[in-house]
mmCIF file of C-alpha atoms in Angstrom:
data_model
loop_
_atom_site.group_PDB
_atom_site.id
_atom_site.type_symbol
_atom_site.label_atom_id
_atom_site.label_comp_id
_atom_site.label_asym_id
_atom_site.label_seq_id
_atom_site.Cartn_x
_atom_site.Cartn_y
_atom_site.Cartn_z
ATOM 1 C CA MET A 1 -20.270 4.631 9.464
ATOM 2 C CA LYS A 2 -18.976 3.176 6.489
ATOM 3 C CA SER A 3 -17.577 5.362 3.615
ATOM 4 C CA LYS A 4 -19.958 6.371 0.783
ATOM 5 C CA ILE A 5 -17.372 6.767 -1.464
ATOM 6 C CA LEU A 6 -15.451 3.276 -0.861
ATOM 7 C CA ARG A 7 -18.831 1.784 -1.296
ATOM 8 C CA GLU A 8 -19.480 3.421 -4.594
ATOM 9 C CA LEU A 9 -15.983 2.908 -5.787
ATOM 10 C CA SER A 10 -16.094 -0.754 -4.723
ATOM 11 C CA ALA A 11 -19.320 -1.331 -6.682
ATOM 12 C CA LYS A 12 -17.398 -0.082 -9.795
ATOM 13 C CA GLY A 13 -14.653 -2.472 -9.150
ATOM 14 C CA MET A 14 -12.193 0.192 -8.194
ATOM 15 C CA GLU A 15 -9.187 -1.109 -6.173
ATOM 16 C CA ILE A 16 -6.629 1.832 -6.026
ATOM 17 C CA LEU A 17 -8.089 5.218 -5.105
ATOM 18 C CA SER A 18 -6.965 8.512 -6.801
ATOM 19 C CA GLU A 19 -5.229 10.763 -4.390
ATOM 20 C CA TYR A 20 -8.213 13.226 -5.013
ATOM 21 C CA GLU A 21 -10.804 10.328 -4.047
ATOM 22 C CA ALA A 22 -8.567 9.310 -1.039
ATOM 23 C CA ARG A 23 -8.680 12.702 0.480
ATOM 24 C CA ASN A 24 -12.273 12.858 -0.086
ATOM 25 C CA VAL A 25 -12.534 9.725 2.007
ATOM 26 C CA LEU A 26 -10.466 11.196 4.789
ATOM 27 C CA GLN A 27 -12.714 14.248 4.808
ATOM 28 C CA GLU A 28 -15.806 12.049 5.315
ATOM 29 C CA TYR A 29 -14.091 11.037 8.662
ATOM 30 C CA GLY A 30 -13.305 14.680 9.682
ATOM 31 C CA ILE A 31 -9.517 14.591 8.804
ATOM 32 C CA PRO A 32 -8.547 18.104 7.530
ATOM 33 C CA CYS A 33 -7.275 18.413 4.057
ATOM 34 C CA PRO A 34 -5.596 21.308 1.979
ATOM 35 C CA LYS A 35 -7.950 23.490 0.275
ATOM 36 C CA GLU A 36 -8.029 22.225 -3.413
ATOM 37 C CA VAL A 37 -9.639 22.209 -6.690
ATOM 38 C CA MET A 38 -9.286 19.775 -9.477
ATOM 39 C CA VAL A 39 -10.038 20.040 -13.267
ATOM 40 C CA SER A 40 -10.591 17.325 -15.695
ATOM 41 C CA TYR A 41 -7.575 16.400 -18.099
ATOM 42 C CA GLN A 42 -7.946 17.150 -21.772
ATOM 43 C CA SER A 43 -5.193 16.168 -24.202
ATOM 44 C CA GLY A 44 -3.729 19.276 -25.999
ATOM 45 C CA LYS A 45 -4.915 21.668 -23.246
ATOM 46 C CA LYS A 46 -2.394 24.202 -22.132
ATOM 47 C CA GLY A 47 -1.471 25.054 -18.532
ATOM 48 C CA GLU A 48 -2.733 28.558 -18.831
ATOM 49 C CA GLU A 49 -6.290 27.086 -19.836
ATOM 50 C CA TYR A 50 -6.267 24.575 -16.782
ATOM 51 C CA LEU A 51 -5.280 27.588 -14.457
ATOM 52 C CA SER A 52 -7.860 29.828 -15.720
ATOM 53 C CA GLU A 53 -10.583 27.061 -15.113
ATOM 54 C CA MET A 54 -9.277 26.327 -11.811
ATOM 55 C CA LYS A 55 -9.336 29.996 -10.749
ATOM 56 C CA LYS A 56 -13.087 30.051 -11.645
ATOM 57 C CA ARG A 57 -13.987 27.158 -9.370
ATOM 58 C CA ASP A 58 -15.102 27.289 -5.750
ATOM 59 C CA GLY A 59 -12.100 25.969 -3.612
ATOM 60 C CA TRP A 60 -9.453 27.740 -5.663
ATOM 61 C CA PRO A 61 -6.650 27.637 -3.092
ATOM 62 C CA GLY A 62 -4.580 30.793 -4.396
ATOM 63 C CA TYR A 63 -0.697 30.956 -3.754
ATOM 64 C CA PRO A 64 1.454 29.460 -2.707
ATOM 65 C CA SER A 65 0.045 25.892 -4.050
ATOM 66 C CA PHE A 66 1.011 22.638 -5.307
ATOM 67 C CA PHE A 67 0.057 21.620 -8.970
ATOM 68 C CA LYS A 68 -0.179 17.712 -9.383
ATOM 69 C CA VAL A 69 -1.255 15.330 -12.014
ATOM 70 C CA ILE A 70 -3.842 13.049 -10.566
ATOM 71 C CA SER A 71 -3.661 9.487 -11.995
ATOM 72 C CA ARG A 72 -4.157 5.734 -10.571
ATOM 73 C CA ASP A 73 -1.024 4.830 -12.650
ATOM 74 C CA ILE A 74 0.997 7.283 -10.642
ATOM 75 C CA LYS A 75 1.609 6.145 -6.825
ATOM 76 C CA SER A 76 4.167 8.781 -6.195
ATOM 77 C CA ALA A 77 3.794 12.330 -7.949
ATOM 78 C CA THR A 78 7.191 12.967 -6.475
ATOM 79 C CA GLU A 79 8.854 9.985 -8.012
ATOM 80 C CA ALA A 80 7.168 10.780 -11.276
ATOM 81 C CA ASN A 81 8.156 14.605 -11.003
ATOM 82 C CA ALA A 82 4.385 15.293 -11.451
ATOM 83 C CA ILE A 83 4.238 17.839 -8.779
ATOM 84 C CA ARG A 84 5.476 21.190 -8.546
ATOM 85 C CA ARG A 85 5.065 24.287 -6.432
ATOM 86 C CA ALA A 86 4.065 27.556 -7.809
ATOM 87 C CA THR A 87 3.552 31.079 -6.136
ATOM 88 C CA SER A 88 2.134 33.113 -9.236
ATOM 89 C CA ASP A 89 0.086 32.606 -12.444
ATOM 90 C CA VAL A 90 3.177 32.505 -14.720
ATOM 91 C CA GLU A 91 4.703 29.831 -12.558
ATOM 92 C CA ALA A 92 1.478 27.852 -12.233
ATOM 93 C CA ALA A 93 0.765 27.756 -16.053
ATOM 94 C CA SER A 94 4.390 26.756 -16.524
ATOM 95 C CA SER A 95 4.368 24.121 -13.869
ATOM 96 C CA ILE A 96 1.104 22.473 -15.060
ATOM 97 C CA ASP A 97 2.597 21.996 -18.786
ATOM 98 C CA ALA A 98 5.678 20.622 -17.121
ATOM 99 C CA ILE A 99 4.133 18.042 -14.730
ATOM 100 C CA ILE A 100 1.855 16.721 -17.618
ATOM 101 C CA SER A 101 4.871 16.238 -19.814
ATOM 102 C CA ASN A 102 6.862 14.547 -16.758
ATOM 103 C CA ALA A 103 3.853 12.257 -16.182
ATOM 104 C CA LYS A 104 3.890 10.940 -19.906
ATOM 105 C CA ARG A 105 7.470 10.558 -19.777
ATOM 106 C CA TYR A 106 7.278 8.620 -16.558
ATOM 107 C CA ARG A 107 4.859 6.227 -18.208
ATOM 108 C CA GLU A 108 3.875 6.527 -21.754
ATOM 109 C CA ASP A 109 0.290 4.913 -21.142
ATOM 110 C CA VAL A 110 -0.423 6.887 -18.352
ATOM 111 C CA ASN A 111 -4.149 7.821 -17.789
ATOM 112 C CA ILE A 112 -4.308 11.289 -16.527
ATOM 113 C CA GLU A 113 -7.825 12.073 -14.743
ATOM 114 C CA GLY A 114 -7.099 15.726 -13.789
ATOM 115 C CA ILE A 115 -5.018 18.261 -12.689
ATOM 116 C CA LEU A 116 -5.057 19.365 -9.111
ATOM 117 C CA ALA A 117 -4.242 22.618 -7.285
ATOM 118 C CA SER A 118 -3.632 22.053 -3.624
ATOM 119 C CA GLU A 119 -2.957 24.671 -1.006
ATOM 120 C CA ASP A 120 0.637 24.604 0.590
ATOM 121 C CA VAL A 121 -0.258 24.225 4.377
ATOM 122 C CA SER A 122 3.400 24.101 5.547
ATOM 123 C CA THR A 123 4.969 26.749 7.387
ATOM 124 C CA HIS A 124 8.332 27.100 9.234
ATOM 125 C CA GLU A 125 6.795 25.591 12.360
ATOM 126 C CA THR A 126 5.218 22.510 10.958
ATOM 127 C CA ARG A 127 6.648 18.971 10.890
ATOM 128 C CA GLU A 128 5.997 15.970 8.606
ATOM 129 C CA MET A 129 4.493 12.905 10.166
ATOM 130 C CA PHE A 130 2.832 9.765 8.286
ATOM 131 C CA ILE A 131 -0.029 7.480 9.182
ATOM 132 C CA GLY A 132 -0.258 4.086 7.611
ATOM 133 C CA SER A 133 -2.408 0.922 7.890
ATOM 134 C CA THR A 134 -2.001 -2.414 6.654
ATOM 135 C CA VAL A 135 -3.554 -5.898 7.065
ATOM 136 C CA ASN A 136 -1.494 -8.440 9.039
ATOM 137 C CA GLU A 137 -2.462 -11.872 8.551
ATOM 138 C CA GLN A 138 -2.545 -12.900 12.292
ATOM 139 C CA PHE A 139 -3.581 -9.632 13.803
ATOM 140 C CA GLY A 140 -5.894 -7.868 11.053
ATOM 141 C CA HIS A 141 -5.592 -4.106 10.572
ATOM 142 C CA VAL A 142 -2.384 -2.473 11.944
ATOM 143 C CA ILE A 143 -1.975 1.296 12.526
ATOM 144 C CA SER A 144 1.505 2.788 12.040
ATOM 145 C CA LEU A 145 2.733 6.234 13.061
ATOM 146 C CA GLY A 146 6.144 7.802 12.343
ATOM 147 C CA PHE A 147 7.945 10.662 11.002
ATOM 148 C CA GLY A 148 7.168 11.300 7.245
ATOM 149 C CA GLY A 149 8.038 13.064 4.055
ATOM 150 C CA VAL A 150 10.568 11.914 1.685
ATOM 151 C CA TYR A 151 12.855 10.402 4.403
ATOM 152 C CA VAL A 152 10.401 8.101 5.956
ATOM 153 C CA GLU A 153 12.256 5.118 4.568
ATOM 154 C CA VAL A 154 15.395 6.454 5.759
ATOM 155 C CA TYR A 155 14.667 7.174 9.326
ATOM 156 C CA LYS A 156 12.437 4.251 10.010
ATOM 157 C CA ASP A 157 11.125 5.810 13.101
ATOM 158 C CA VAL A 158 7.785 4.148 13.353
ATOM 159 C CA GLU A 159 5.264 2.685 15.905
ATOM 160 C CA PHE A 160 2.643 0.050 15.228
ATOM 161 C CA ARG A 161 -0.572 -0.902 17.168
ATOM 162 C CA VAL A 162 -3.284 -3.296 16.251
ATOM 163 C CA VAL A 163 -6.746 -1.719 15.483
ATOM 164 C CA PRO A 164 -8.981 -0.853 17.463
ATOM 165 C CA ILE A 165 -6.723 1.645 19.381
ATOM 166 C CA LYS A 166 -7.625 4.461 22.058
ATOM 167 C CA GLU A 167 -6.323 7.553 23.073
ATOM 168 C CA PRO A 168 -3.633 6.112 25.281
ATOM 169 C CA ASP A 169 -2.460 3.812 22.550
ATOM 170 C CA VAL A 170 -1.502 6.748 20.349
ATOM 171 C CA TYR A 171 0.233 8.700 23.255
ATOM 172 C CA SER A 172 2.311 5.435 23.731
ATOM 173 C CA MET A 173 3.192 5.361 20.198
ATOM 174 C CA ILE A 174 4.407 8.991 20.096
ATOM 175 C CA GLU A 175 6.463 8.657 23.345
ATOM 176 C CA HIS A 176 8.099 5.624 21.585
ATOM 177 C CA LEU A 177 9.192 7.487 18.587
ATOM 178 C CA ARG A 178 12.926 8.188 18.797
ATOM 179 C CA GLY A 179 12.561 11.611 17.242
ATOM 180 C CA ARG A 180 9.587 12.639 19.681
ATOM 181 C CA GLU A 181 11.454 15.692 20.929
ATOM 182 C CA LEU A 182 11.025 17.293 17.319
ATOM 183 C CA LEU A 183 7.166 17.579 18.232
ATOM 184 C CA GLY A 184 8.015 19.823 21.245
ATOM 185 C CA ALA A 185 9.267 23.331 21.421
ATOM 186 C CA PHE A 186 12.652 24.327 20.190
ATOM 187 C CA ARG A 187 14.597 27.277 18.687
ATOM 188 C CA ARG A 188 11.565 29.522 19.027
ATOM 189 C CA ILE A 189 9.249 27.026 17.335
ATOM 190 C CA ARG A 190 6.029 26.138 19.046
ATOM 191 C CA PRO A 191 5.237 22.665 19.907
ATOM 192 C CA VAL A 192 2.748 20.533 17.877
ATOM 193 C CA ASP A 193 -0.731 20.281 19.079
ATOM 194 C CA MET A 194 -0.716 16.816 20.259
ATOM 195 C CA LYS A 195 -4.431 16.441 20.574
ATOM 196 C CA LEU A 196 -4.941 17.177 17.012
ATOM 197 C CA LEU A 197 -2.276 14.521 16.200
ATOM 198 C CA VAL A 198 -3.850 12.074 18.279
ATOM 199 C CA ASP A 199 -7.437 12.711 17.191
ATOM 200 C CA THR A 200 -6.300 12.248 13.495
ATOM 201 C CA VAL A 201 -4.675 8.797 14.243
ATOM 202 C CA LEU A 202 -7.855 7.706 15.988
ATOM 203 C CA LYS A 203 -10.117 8.865 13.111
ATOM 204 C CA VAL A 204 -7.725 6.764 10.780
ATOM 205 C CA SER A 205 -8.281 3.577 13.174
ATOM 206 C CA LYS A 206 -11.983 4.166 13.150
ATOM 207 C CA MET A 207 -11.968 4.423 9.256
ATOM 208 C CA VAL A 208 -10.082 1.031 8.826
ATOM 209 C CA GLU A 209 -12.311 -0.544 11.435
ATOM 210 C CA GLU A 210 -15.459 0.547 9.848
ATOM 211 C CA ASN A 211 -14.279 -0.073 6.331
ATOM 212 C CA PRO A 212 -12.240 -3.560 6.571
ATOM 213 C CA GLU A 213 -12.054 -3.548 2.964
ATOM 214 C CA ILE A 214 -9.164 -1.135 3.249
ATOM 215 C CA VAL A 215 -5.934 -3.135 2.850
ATOM 216 C CA GLU A 216 -3.517 -0.386 2.510
ATOM 217 C CA LEU A 217 -3.653 3.387 3.629
ATOM 218 C CA ASP A 218 -0.973 5.953 3.617
ATOM 219 C CA ILE A 219 -1.052 9.488 4.534
ATOM 220 C CA ASN A 220 2.321 11.116 3.734
ATOM 221 C CA PRO A 221 2.810 13.829 4.656
ATOM 222 C CA LEU A 222 0.528 14.632 7.584
ATOM 223 C CA ILE A 223 1.437 18.145 8.155
ATOM 224 C CA VAL A 224 1.189 19.036 11.971
ATOM 225 C CA GLY A 225 2.061 22.014 13.876
ATOM 226 C CA PRO A 226 0.902 24.401 16.745
ATOM 227 C CA ASP A 227 -2.637 24.670 15.160
ATOM 228 C CA ARG A 228 -2.941 22.003 12.443
ATOM 229 C CA ALA A 229 -2.873 18.277 11.514
ATOM 230 C CA VAL A 230 -3.520 18.274 7.703
ATOM 231 C CA ALA A 231 -3.410 15.203 5.479
ATOM 232 C CA VAL A 232 -1.661 16.587 2.459
ATOM 233 C CA ASP A 233 -0.947 13.195 0.401
ATOM 234 C CA ALA A 234 -2.890 10.106 0.654
ATOM 235 C CA LEU A 235 -3.083 6.627 -0.881
ATOM 236 C CA ILE A 236 -5.881 3.946 -0.314
ATOM 237 C CA ARG A 237 -6.086 0.615 -1.669
ATOM 238 C CA ILE A 238 -9.347 -1.446 -1.152
ATOM 239 C CA GLN A 239 -9.795 -5.377 -1.564
ATOM 240 C CA GLY A 240 -11.221 -6.251 -4.893
ATOM 241 C CA LYS A 241 -14.485 -8.191 -5.045
#
């Protein structure tokens, strides 16, 4: 099953998906994402106005939530300081004003598509992983799995396998991670549901196998825990025509 969203975006000449579009592609393949709502950006509009519009939409996640600027010009909302967490209406309205200002400061000609409110799905029991895919000249699509979040480039605890992969391959990837014990039980924290994690990696493998135009995919973080595996942030780049 090829992605309908990717087919439509490719026909329009798009190569880099917005974070919102990327998560919609993940959901086509049954990969859970946070409850979220996005409203279109309008110059001069205030944070409280965006918030009022969001709260009227289906999918409003409530609090706590993350508020982000959605733009193809911003690869990392964290780097651009275009994401903030809020736990109340007052915080949310102020956060929206701030992230818009920060995005414009990060890049003067930034094209802001919308403002996103996304449920905070992390708990004291969750861990941050990442799943990626790139294209190797010799082997084709390669899947990567490791510990994610802001420290992914520091720890460099990553395993790679060539697509397509099967369930035993994913368990082997996990077994070879140096930090694998963090996925088990410790200090009264329950272990990660390995089946949910493994199933998510297999779904990503299927996605890139069925959509070879995907030249880069990055899910970071993937929030995993005793009862969840949720793709919080996603980047997808497709080959242009």
